[in-house]
Coordinates of C-alpha atoms in Angstrom, one line a residue:
M26 CA 0.0 0.0 0.0
Q27 CA 1.4 3.4 -0.9
N28 CA 0.6 4.8 2.5
D29 CA 2.6 2.0 4.1
Q30 CA 5.5 2.8 1.7
K31 CA 5.3 6.4 2.8
N32 CA 5.4 5.5 6.4
L33 CA 8.3 3.1 5.8
I34 CA 10.3 5.9 4.1
L35 CA 9.6 8.3 6.9
A36 CA 10.5 5.7 9.5
M37 CA 13.8 4.9 7.7
A38 CA 14.6 8.6 7.4
L39 CA 14.0 9.2 11.1
S40 CA 16.1 6.1 11.9
L41 CA 18.9 7.4 9.7
M42 CA 18.7 10.7 11.6
V43 CA 19.2 8.8 14.8
I44 CA 22.1 6.9 13.5
V45 CA 23.8 9.9 11.9
G46 CA 23.1 12.1 15.0
W47 CA 24.5 9.5 17.3
N48 CA 27.7 9.0 15.4
H49 CA 28.1 12.7 14.8
F50 CA 27.6 13.9 18.3
F51 CA 28.9 11.0 20.3
G52 CA 31.0 8.7 18.1
A53 CA 33.1 11.5 16.6
P54 CA 34.3 13.0 19.9
K55 CA 35.4 9.6 21.1
V56 CA 37.3 9.0 17.9
Q57 CA 39.0 12.4 18.1
Q58 CA 39.9 11.8 21.7
A59 CA 41.4 8.4 20.8
R60 CA 43.4 10.0 18.0
Q61 CA 44.8 12.7 20.3
T62 CA 45.8 10.1 22.8
Q63 CA 47.5 8.0 20.1
S64 CA 49.3 11.1 18.8
Q65 CA 50.7 11.7 22.3
L66 CA 51.7 8.1 22.8
E67 CA 53.6 8.2 19.5
Q68 CA 55.9 10.8 21.0
L69 CA 57.1 8.3 23.6
D70 CA 59.7 5.6 23.2
S71 CA 59.4 2.1 24.4
S72 CA 60.3 3.0 28.0
G73 CA 57.7 5.8 28.1
R74 CA 60.2 8.7 27.9
P75 CA 59.9 11.4 25.2
K76 CA 61.7 10.6 22.0
A77 CA 64.8 12.6 21.2
A78 CA 63.9 15.2 18.6
N79 CA 64.7 18.7 17.4
P80 CA 61.3 19.8 16.2
A81 CA 62.3 23.4 16.0
A82 CA 64.9 22.7 13.4
N83 CA 62.3 21.3 11.0
A84 CA 59.7 23.9 11.7
G85 CA 62.4 26.7 11.5
A86 CA 63.4 25.4 8.1
N87 CA 60.1 26.7 6.8
L88 CA 60.7 30.2 8.2
A89 CA 62.2 33.1 6.3
A90 CA 65.9 32.9 5.7
G91 CA 67.9 33.7 8.8
S92 CA 65.2 32.9 11.3
T93 CA 66.5 31.1 14.4
M94 CA 63.2 30.9 16.2
Q95 CA 63.0 28.2 18.9
P96 CA 60.1 27.0 21.0
E97 CA 60.3 28.2 24.6
A98 CA 61.9 25.6 26.8
A99 CA 59.5 23.8 29.1
A100 CA 59.7 25.1 32.6
Q101 CA 59.3 23.0 35.7
P102 CA 55.6 22.5 36.5
L103 CA 54.3 25.5 38.5
N104 CA 50.9 26.5 39.7
R105 CA 49.5 29.7 38.2
A106 CA 50.5 32.0 41.1
E107 CA 54.1 30.7 41.0
A108 CA 54.3 31.3 37.3
L109 CA 52.9 34.8 37.6
A110 CA 55.5 35.6 40.3
L111 CA 58.4 35.0 37.9
S112 CA 58.1 38.4 36.3
P113 CA 57.4 42.0 37.4
R114 CA 53.9 43.0 36.2
L115 CA 51.6 45.9 35.5
V116 CA 47.9 45.7 36.1
I117 CA 45.3 45.4 33.3
D118 CA 41.8 46.5 34.3
T119 CA 39.1 47.3 31.8
K120 CA 35.3 47.1 31.6
N121 CA 35.5 43.5 30.3
M122 CA 38.8 42.0 31.4
F123 CA 41.3 42.0 34.2
G124 CA 44.8 40.6 34.7
T125 CA 48.4 41.6 34.4
L126 CA 51.1 42.1 31.7
A127 CA 54.5 40.6 32.2
L128 CA 57.4 43.1 31.9
K129 CA 59.7 40.2 31.3
G130 CA 59.3 39.7 27.6
A131 CA 56.5 42.4 27.4
R132 CA 54.2 39.4 27.2
L133 CA 50.4 39.2 27.4
D134 CA 50.0 36.1 29.6
D135 CA 47.4 36.9 32.3
I136 CA 43.9 37.7 31.1
A137 CA 40.6 36.8 32.8
L138 CA 37.1 37.9 31.7
K139 CA 35.0 39.9 34.0
N140 CA 31.6 39.0 32.6
Y141 CA 32.0 35.3 32.3
R142 CA 32.3 32.6 35.0
E143 CA 32.9 28.9 34.8
T144 CA 29.4 27.9 36.0
T145 CA 26.0 29.5 36.5
D146 CA 27.0 30.1 40.2
P147 CA 27.6 33.9 40.4
H148 CA 30.5 33.2 42.8
S149 CA 32.3 30.7 40.6
P150 CA 35.7 31.7 39.3
N151 CA 36.0 34.0 36.3
I152 CA 37.0 32.5 33.0
V153 CA 40.8 32.6 32.6
L154 CA 41.8 33.0 29.0
L155 CA 45.6 33.6 29.1
S156 CA 48.1 32.0 31.5
P157 CA 51.9 32.4 31.9
S158 CA 54.4 29.9 30.6
G159 CA 55.0 27.0 32.9
A160 CA 51.6 27.2 34.5
P161 CA 48.9 24.6 33.7
D162 CA 47.5 25.3 30.2
G163 CA 50.1 28.0 29.5
Y164 CA 48.6 30.4 26.9
F165 CA 50.3 33.7 26.0
I166 CA 51.1 36.2 23.2
D167 CA 54.5 37.6 22.3
L168 CA 55.6 40.4 19.9
N169 CA 59.4 40.1 19.2
Y170 CA 62.0 40.5 16.5
V171 CA 64.3 38.0 14.8
A172 CA 67.8 38.7 13.4
P173 CA 68.8 37.5 9.9
R174 CA 70.8 34.3 9.9
G175 CA 74.4 34.8 10.8
V176 CA 73.8 38.3 12.1
A177 CA 74.5 39.1 15.7
L178 CA 71.9 41.5 17.1
D179 CA 70.9 42.1 20.7
L180 CA 67.2 42.0 20.3
P181 CA 64.6 41.7 23.1
T182 CA 63.5 38.1 23.9
A183 CA 61.1 36.4 26.3
S184 CA 63.6 37.0 29.1
S185 CA 64.3 40.7 28.4
L186 CA 63.1 43.1 31.1
W187 CA 61.2 46.1 29.8
K188 CA 60.5 49.3 31.7
A189 CA 57.1 50.8 32.0
D190 CA 56.0 54.5 32.4
G191 CA 53.0 53.4 34.4
D192 CA 51.7 50.5 36.5
R193 CA 48.1 50.3 35.3
L194 CA 46.7 49.7 31.8
T195 CA 43.0 50.7 31.3
E196 CA 40.9 52.0 28.4
A197 CA 41.8 55.5 29.4
T198 CA 45.4 55.0 30.4
P199 CA 47.7 53.4 27.8
V200 CA 51.2 52.3 28.9
T201 CA 54.5 52.7 27.1
L202 CA 57.2 50.1 27.6
S203 CA 60.8 50.6 26.6
Y204 CA 63.9 48.4 26.1
D205 CA 67.4 49.7 25.3
N206 CA 69.9 47.1 24.1
G207 CA 72.8 49.4 24.9
K208 CA 74.1 49.0 21.4
G209 CA 72.2 51.6 19.5
L210 CA 68.7 50.1 19.3
V211 CA 65.9 51.5 21.4
F212 CA 62.5 49.8 21.4
K213 CA 59.4 51.6 22.6
R214 CA 56.0 49.9 22.7
K215 CA 52.8 51.8 23.4
I216 CA 50.1 49.4 24.6
S217 CA 46.5 50.5 24.6
V218 CA 43.3 48.6 25.0
D219 CA 39.7 49.3 24.0
E220 CA 36.5 48.8 25.9
F221 CA 36.1 45.3 24.5
Y222 CA 38.9 42.8 23.9
M223 CA 41.4 44.4 21.5
F224 CA 44.9 45.5 22.4
T225 CA 47.0 47.7 20.1
L226 CA 50.8 47.4 20.3
A227 CA 52.4 50.4 18.6
D228 CA 56.2 49.8 18.3
T229 CA 58.9 52.3 17.5
I230 CA 62.4 51.1 16.9
E231 CA 65.1 53.8 16.8
N232 CA 68.5 53.0 15.3
K233 CA 71.1 55.2 17.0
G234 CA 74.0 53.2 15.7
K235 CA 76.2 53.9 12.6
E236 CA 75.1 50.9 10.5
P237 CA 71.7 50.0 9.1
V238 CA 69.9 47.2 11.0
T239 CA 67.7 44.6 9.4
L240 CA 65.3 42.5 11.4
F241 CA 62.1 40.4 11.1
P242 CA 59.1 41.4 13.2
N243 CA 57.4 38.4 14.6
A244 CA 54.2 38.0 16.7
T245 CA 53.3 34.6 18.2
A246 CA 50.3 33.1 20.1
T247 CA 51.4 30.0 22.0
R248 CA 49.5 27.3 23.8
Q249 CA 51.4 24.8 26.0
G250 CA 50.0 21.3 26.5
M251 CA 47.0 19.8 24.6
P252 CA 44.2 22.4 24.9
K253 CA 40.9 21.2 26.3
T254 CA 38.2 21.1 23.6
S255 CA 34.6 20.1 23.6
G256 CA 35.5 17.5 21.0
Y257 CA 32.3 17.8 18.9
A258 CA 32.7 17.4 15.1
V259 CA 30.1 20.1 14.6
L260 CA 32.3 22.7 16.1
H261 CA 35.8 23.8 15.0
E262 CA 38.3 24.4 17.8
G263 CA 42.0 25.0 17.2
F264 CA 44.0 27.1 14.7
I265 CA 42.1 29.6 12.7
G266 CA 43.1 32.5 10.4
V267 CA 42.5 34.6 7.3
I268 CA 45.9 34.9 5.9
G269 CA 45.5 37.8 3.5
A270 CA 42.5 40.1 3.6
D271 CA 40.9 38.6 0.4
Q272 CA 41.7 34.9 1.2
P273 CA 39.3 32.3 2.6
S274 CA 39.6 31.3 6.2
T275 CA 41.8 28.4 7.2
E276 CA 41.0 26.1 10.0
L277 CA 43.2 23.3 11.4
T278 CA 42.6 21.1 14.5
Y279 CA 45.3 20.3 17.0
A280 CA 45.2 16.7 15.9
A281 CA 45.5 17.6 12.2
I282 CA 48.6 19.7 12.6
A283 CA 50.7 16.6 13.4
K284 CA 49.9 15.4 9.8
E285 CA 51.5 18.4 8.2
T286 CA 55.0 18.2 6.9
S287 CA 57.5 19.1 9.7
N288 CA 54.5 19.7 12.0
A289 CA 54.0 23.1 10.4
K290 CA 51.6 24.6 8.0
V291 CA 52.7 27.7 6.1
L292 CA 50.0 30.1 5.0
P293 CA 49.8 31.0 2.2
V294 CA 52.0 28.4 0.6
E295 CA 53.8 30.9 -1.7
G296 CA 54.5 34.6 -1.3
Y297 CA 53.6 37.1 1.4
A298 CA 50.2 38.2 2.5
Q299 CA 48.9 41.5 3.6
G300 CA 46.0 42.0 5.9
G301 CA 44.0 39.4 7.7
W302 CA 44.5 37.7 11.1
L303 CA 45.3 34.4 12.7
G304 CA 45.2 32.7 16.1
F305 CA 43.3 30.1 18.2
T306 CA 39.6 29.6 18.7
D307 CA 37.8 27.8 21.5
K308 CA 34.1 27.2 21.7
Y309 CA 33.4 30.6 23.2
W310 CA 36.8 32.3 23.5
A311 CA 39.6 33.3 21.0
T312 CA 42.9 35.0 20.5
A313 CA 43.9 36.5 17.2
I314 CA 46.9 38.5 16.0
V315 CA 46.0 41.2 13.5
P316 CA 49.2 42.3 11.8
D317 CA 50.1 45.7 10.5
E318 CA 48.1 46.1 7.3
S319 CA 51.0 48.0 5.7
K320 CA 53.5 45.2 6.1
N321 CA 53.8 41.9 4.2
Y322 CA 54.0 38.8 6.3
K323 CA 53.7 35.0 6.3
G324 CA 51.6 33.0 8.7
W325 CA 52.4 29.7 10.3
F326 CA 50.4 27.1 12.3
R327 CA 53.0 24.9 14.1
E328 CA 53.3 22.2 16.6
F329 CA 56.3 21.2 18.7
P330 CA 55.4 17.7 19.6
G331 CA 56.2 15.9 22.9
V332 CA 54.5 14.7 26.0
Q333 CA 53.8 18.4 26.7
P334 CA 53.2 19.6 23.1
Q335 CA 53.3 23.3 22.2
F336 CA 51.2 24.9 19.6
Q337 CA 52.0 28.2 17.9
A338 CA 50.3 30.6 15.5
D339 CA 52.9 32.9 14.0
V340 CA 52.9 36.2 12.1
F341 CA 56.4 36.5 10.5
A342 CA 56.7 39.8 8.7
E343 CA 59.0 40.7 5.8
A344 CA 62.5 41.9 6.7
Q345 CA 62.6 45.6 7.7
T346 CA 65.7 47.7 7.4
I347 CA 66.3 50.7 9.7
P348 CA 69.0 53.2 8.4
P349 CA 71.3 54.9 10.9
G350 CA 69.5 57.7 12.7
A351 CA 66.1 56.5 11.5
S352 CA 63.1 54.8 13.1
L353 CA 60.7 52.0 12.2
E354 CA 57.1 52.2 13.2
M355 CA 54.6 49.4 13.1
S356 CA 51.4 48.5 14.8
T357 CA 50.0 45.1 15.7
R358 CA 46.6 44.4 17.2
V359 CA 45.8 41.5 19.5
F360 CA 42.3 40.2 20.3
A361 CA 41.9 38.2 23.5
G362 CA 38.4 37.7 24.7
A363 CA 34.9 36.4 24.2
K364 CA 33.5 35.7 20.8
E365 CA 30.5 38.1 21.1
S366 CA 28.8 38.5 17.8
R367 CA 28.2 42.3 18.0
V368 CA 31.8 42.9 19.1
L369 CA 33.3 40.8 16.2
D370 CA 30.9 42.6 13.8
Y371 CA 32.2 45.9 15.2
Y372 CA 35.8 45.0 14.6
Q373 CA 34.9 43.8 11.1
N374 CA 32.6 46.6 9.9
V375 CA 34.0 49.6 11.8
Q376 CA 37.7 48.8 12.3
G377 CA 38.0 47.0 8.9
I378 CA 39.3 43.6 10.0
K379 CA 37.9 41.5 7.2
K380 CA 36.1 38.3 7.9
F381 CA 36.6 38.7 11.6
D382 CA 33.2 37.3 12.3
M383 CA 34.5 33.9 11.1
L384 CA 35.9 33.4 14.6
I385 CA 32.4 32.2 15.4
D386 CA 31.9 28.8 13.7
W387 CA 28.5 29.5 12.0
G388 CA 29.1 26.5 9.8
Y389 CA 28.5 25.9 6.1
F390 CA 24.8 26.9 6.5
H391 CA 25.6 30.3 8.0
F392 CA 23.0 31.8 5.7
I393 CA 20.4 30.0 7.9
T394 CA 22.2 30.1 11.2
R395 CA 23.1 33.8 11.3
P396 CA 19.5 35.0 10.5
M397 CA 18.3 32.6 13.2
F398 CA 20.7 34.1 15.7
W399 CA 19.6 37.7 14.7
L400 CA 16.0 36.7 15.1
L401 CA 16.7 35.2 18.5
E402 CA 18.5 38.3 19.7
T403 CA 15.8 40.6 18.4
I404 CA 13.1 38.8 20.1
Y405 CA 15.2 38.5 23.3
G406 CA 15.5 42.3 23.3
I407 CA 11.7 42.4 23.5
V408 CA 10.9 39.5 25.9
G409 CA 14.1 39.4 28.0
N410 CA 14.4 35.6 28.0
F411 CA 16.1 33.5 25.4
G412 CA 13.9 30.5 26.3
V413 CA 10.7 32.6 25.6
A414 CA 12.4 33.8 22.4
I415 CA 12.7 30.2 21.3
L416 CA 9.0 29.6 21.9
V417 CA 8.1 32.8 20.0
I418 CA 10.4 31.8 17.1
T419 CA 8.6 28.4 16.9
L420 CA 5.2 30.2 16.7
L421 CA 6.6 32.5 13.9
V422 CA 7.9 29.5 11.9
K423 CA 4.6 27.7 12.3
G424 CA 2.9 30.9 11.0
L425 CA 5.3 31.2 8.1
F426 CA 4.7 27.7 6.9
F427 CA 1.0 27.6 8.0
P428 CA -0.4 27.3 4.4
L429 CA 2.0 24.5 3.5
A430 CA 1.5 22.7 6.7
N431 CA -2.3 23.0 6.4
K432 CA -2.1 21.5 2.9
S433 CA 0.0 18.7 4.2
Y434 CA -2.3 17.9 7.2
L435 CA -5.4 18.2 4.9
S436 CA -3.9 15.6 2.6
M437 CA -3.2 13.4 5.7
A438 CA -6.8 13.8 6.7
K439 CA -8.0 12.8 3.3
M440 CA -5.7 9.7 3.5
K441 CA -7.5 8.7 6.7
A442 CA -10.9 9.2 5.1
V443 CA -10.1 6.8 2.3
Q444 CA -8.6 4.1 4.6
P445 CA -11.7 1.9 4.3
K446 CA -11.5 2.1 0.5
L447 CA -7.8 1.2 0.6
K448 CA -8.5 -1.8 2.8
A449 CA -11.2 -2.9 0.4
L450 CA -8.7 -2.8 -2.5
Q451 CA -6.2 -4.9 -0.5
E452 CA -8.9 -7.5 0.1
L453 CA -10.0 -7.4 -3.5
Y454 CA -6.6 -8.0 -4.9
P455 CA -4.7 -9.9 -2.2
D456 CA -2.4 -11.7 -4.6
D457 CA -1.9 -9.2 -7.3
K458 CA 0.3 -6.5 -5.9
M459 CA 0.7 -4.6 -9.2
K460 CA -3.0 -4.4 -9.8
Q461 CA -3.5 -3.4 -6.1
Q462 CA -1.0 -0.5 -6.5
Q463 CA -2.6 0.7 -9.8
E464 CA -6.0 0.8 -8.2
I465 CA -4.6 2.7 -5.2
M466 CA -3.0 5.3 -7.4
E467 CA -6.2 5.7 -9.3
L468 CA -8.0 6.3 -6.0
Y469 CA -5.4 8.9 -4.9
K470 CA -5.8 10.6 -8.3
K471 CA -9.6 10.7 -7.9
E472 CA -9.5 12.0 -4.4
K473 CA -6.7 14.5 -5.2
I474 CA -4.4 13.0 -2.5
N475 CA -0.6 13.4 -2.4
P476 CA 0.6 10.3 -0.5
V477 CA 3.9 11.8 0.5
S478 CA 2.8 15.2 1.7
G479 CA 2.6 14.0 5.2
C480 CA 6.4 14.1 5.4
L481 CA 6.3 17.9 4.7
P482 CA 5.9 19.1 8.4
M483 CA 9.0 17.0 9.4
L484 CA 11.0 18.3 6.4
L485 CA 10.1 21.9 7.2
Q486 CA 11.4 21.8 10.7
I487 CA 14.8 20.2 9.9
P488 CA 16.5 23.5 8.8
V489 CA 15.0 25.3 11.8
F490 CA 16.2 22.5 14.1
F491 CA 19.7 22.5 12.6
S492 CA 20.1 26.3 12.7
L493 CA 18.8 26.6 16.3
Y494 CA 21.1 23.7 17.3
K495 CA 24.1 25.5 15.8
V496 CA 23.1 28.8 17.5
L497 CA 22.7 27.2 20.9
F498 CA 26.0 25.4 20.5
V499 CA 28.3 28.2 19.2
A500 CA 26.8 31.6 20.3
I501 CA 28.2 32.8 23.5
E502 CA 25.1 34.9 24.0
M503 CA 23.3 31.6 24.7
R504 CA 25.9 30.4 27.2
Q505 CA 24.3 30.2 30.7
A506 CA 21.2 31.9 29.4
P507 CA 18.4 30.9 31.8
F508 CA 14.8 29.8 31.0
F509 CA 12.5 29.1 34.0
G510 CA 12.7 26.8 37.0
W511 CA 15.6 24.4 36.9
I512 CA 16.9 25.4 33.4
K513 CA 19.7 27.8 34.2
D514 CA 21.6 27.3 31.0
L515 CA 19.8 26.8 27.7
S516 CA 23.0 25.8 25.9
A517 CA 23.6 22.9 28.4
P518 CA 21.6 19.7 28.8
D519 CA 18.8 19.6 31.2
P520 CA 20.6 19.2 34.6
T521 CA 17.9 16.9 36.1
N522 CA 18.2 13.1 35.6
I523 CA 15.6 10.4 36.1
F524 CA 18.3 7.9 36.9
T525 CA 19.2 9.9 40.1
L526 CA 15.5 10.3 40.9
F527 CA 16.0 14.0 40.0
G528 CA 18.7 14.6 42.5
L529 CA 17.6 12.4 45.4
L530 CA 20.5 9.9 44.7
H531 CA 23.9 11.5 44.9
Y532 CA 25.9 9.8 42.1
D533 CA 26.6 10.4 38.4
P534 CA 25.2 7.6 36.3
T535 CA 26.8 9.2 33.1
Q536 CA 30.2 7.9 34.3
A537 CA 29.1 4.3 34.0
P538 CA 31.3 2.4 31.5
M539 CA 29.8 1.7 28.0
I540 CA 26.3 3.0 28.7
G541 CA 27.0 6.1 30.7
H542 CA 26.2 8.4 27.7
L543 CA 22.7 7.0 27.6
L544 CA 22.0 7.7 31.3
H545 CA 21.4 11.5 31.1
L546 CA 17.7 11.8 30.9
G547 CA 16.1 15.0 32.3
I548 CA 12.6 16.3 32.7
W549 CA 12.5 18.2 29.4
P550 CA 13.7 15.3 27.3
L551 CA 11.0 13.2 28.9
I552 CA 8.4 15.9 28.0
M553 CA 9.8 15.9 24.5
G554 CA 9.4 12.2 24.3
V555 CA 5.8 12.3 25.5
S556 CA 5.0 15.1 23.1
M557 CA 6.4 13.1 20.2
W558 CA 4.5 10.0 21.3
V559 CA 1.3 11.9 21.5
Q560 CA 1.9 13.4 18.0
M561 CA 2.4 9.9 16.5
K562 CA -0.8 8.8 18.2
M563 CA -2.7 11.3 16.1
N564 CA -2.4 8.8 13.2
P565 CA -3.7 5.2 12.9
E566 CA -1.2 2.5 13.8
P567 CA 0.5 1.0 10.7
A568 CA -0.8 -2.4 9.8
D569 CA 2.7 -3.7 9.1
P570 CA 4.2 -5.1 12.3
V571 CA 7.7 -3.9 11.4
Q572 CA 6.5 -0.4 10.8
K573 CA 4.4 -0.5 14.0
T574 CA 7.5 -1.5 16.0
M575 CA 9.6 1.2 14.5
F576 CA 7.1 3.9 15.2
A577 CA 6.5 2.6 18.7
W578 CA 10.3 2.9 19.5
M579 CA 10.9 6.2 17.7
P580 CA 9.9 8.5 20.6
V581 CA 12.0 6.4 23.0
I582 CA 15.1 6.6 20.7
F583 CA 14.7 10.3 20.3
T584 CA 14.2 10.8 24.0
F585 CA 17.5 9.2 24.8
M586 CA 19.3 10.9 21.9
L587 CA 18.2 14.3 22.9
G588 CA 18.9 13.7 26.5
S589 CA 22.3 15.3 26.3
F590 CA 21.4 18.0 23.7
P591 CA 21.1 21.7 24.8
A592 CA 18.0 22.2 26.8
G593 CA 16.9 25.1 24.5
L594 CA 16.8 22.7 21.6
V595 CA 14.7 20.1 23.5
I596 CA 12.3 22.8 24.6
Y597 CA 11.9 23.9 21.0
W598 CA 11.2 20.4 19.8
S599 CA 8.7 19.8 22.6
W600 CA 6.8 23.0 21.9
N601 CA 6.9 22.3 18.2
N602 CA 5.3 18.9 18.8
F603 CA 2.5 20.3 20.9
L604 CA 1.8 23.0 18.3
S605 CA 1.7 20.4 15.6
V606 CA -0.8 18.3 17.5
A607 CA -3.0 21.3 18.0
Q608 CA -2.8 22.3 14.4
Q609 CA -3.4 18.8 13.0
T610 CA -6.4 18.4 15.4
L611 CA -7.9 21.7 14.1
I612 CA -7.4 20.8 10.4
M613 CA -8.9 17.3 10.9
K614 CA -12.0 18.7 12.5
Q615 CA -12.4 21.2 9.7
A616 CA -12.1 18.4 7.1
G617 CA -14.7 16.3 8.9
V618 CA -12.2 13.6 9.7
K619 CA -12.2 11.8 13.0
V620 CA -9.3 12.6 15.3
E621 CA -7.6 9.3 16.2
L622 CA -5.7 10.6 19.2
F623 CA -8.0 9.7 22.1
D624 CA -9.0 6.4 20.5
N625 CA -5.4 5.4 20.0
L626 CA -4.5 6.4 23.6
R627 CA -7.5 4.4 24.9
K628 CA -6.4 1.4 22.9
T629 CA -2.8 1.7 24.2
F630 CA -3.8 1.8 27.9
S631 CA -6.6 -0.7 27.7
R632 CA -5.0 -3.3 25.4
S633 CA -5.6 -6.8 26.6
P634 CA -2.7 -9.2 26.9
T635 CA -4.1 -11.3 24.1

């Protein structure tokens, strides 16, 4: 029967969504984690010690002629306070961040974000973005200079001590650092910071000597140790950059860099670039070096492997020559902060940093995701709650597709009305399937029924589901956005769990081996499952036992699959299901077709064992 074929196709499509979703959101992170572990194990010899290597030599071979850049030697393990104490510091205090700047090396290595905390508890620690070398998760940014090969120049290094004309860097009070090598070169660096997350480092190098000096400006963002990532294939975390203002963005994961020749990726492959930016991106935070737009440069993504690997994003500028008595001036900007959409748009549209909004991983379907985010923010500005905004968006989408959905539901209602005739045709031609199908198609044609139109409501919500999922997953504006009751973070899974009796049992079932990922089932996923089950009960049960079993288990499978999805997405799906039930009920009544819901529910709960 054509209707059965339609149901089978729909069931297969939903089953495929389950399989793909499961592998995409659960299988892929496990695979990536295994690959990272294997990559680290490959750096050990048979006794478990690091293999002897000189990774800097290989990576350095790709640098401009004369570069002698080396990775910073690994320090003895320190806690963060001990690592910070290794250098004199000046205070950084702005509207959005606080921390210190190391005068040793003039290094940005201590930044925390004022408006973001680790958990929804307002007293939990602030998010720490940058940390000094040697501390756990060392993460810092340097701006230095490199001498040509074979040329002896006393240039400032990571251990050079700079002098400051102040002790506090704010939006209103820039600070100037200075370093005199005592041999004719005087370095001055004016550091300013805006109200958001952008530092400007304006360097002046004065040559007081009697000979011209040639050097390579170099800016580096460095991460020590394997950075913690969320591990989801749907989100890029790692190296990112637009090397050349008119070039496409380049993304590279921490695991993928090891596959590059000499553990380094040169960008672009040939020639120098001008404009653009590069750095590291996490789920919600990022650093980016924005080189002087008047200078040509090459960019590198590099890894120095080992038990404690080191990752670097380098901006290596073309050689600059300073005649005697002259000065070189250049300016480099450094972004270190939260990936707020409006802030990145400001830097892109007002300050002219092209494609800076690509720090947010909107995905290949950004033409859907970005409008969804804009709509969410716009409605949020009116209602003041992102959860309510999601409910409103669902209503708007239902209204937008109302004519199409009505046509689909009306066709489904007609299908139900001709069920007795379809059954009669099956009984009339029980052994002639071809004749049976021909008669069924004639009946559809006569009654003006489209047998596949019932799939339309499901197809219509897939783009909305995807775009909303992406927004909830990548937009920092959704991070820790509350709804009502126990939902304190719409971007995180429902914190309740039926397997702990909703908090009465104090243990974490998700840590159970093999099946732990299945044991996160909160109240909203259960509501979603019930709503999906009710929606399926709107239609007669399939006669085919295989289809009947598949449809019976579909709400259960989706309930468990969505158990660890963002709560905002589960709320959307539940609300959409209830609206669909109401809409379908209304259309059936208008078409004079019996609503099967209550009869099906009665049969379900009163079914005899026989």
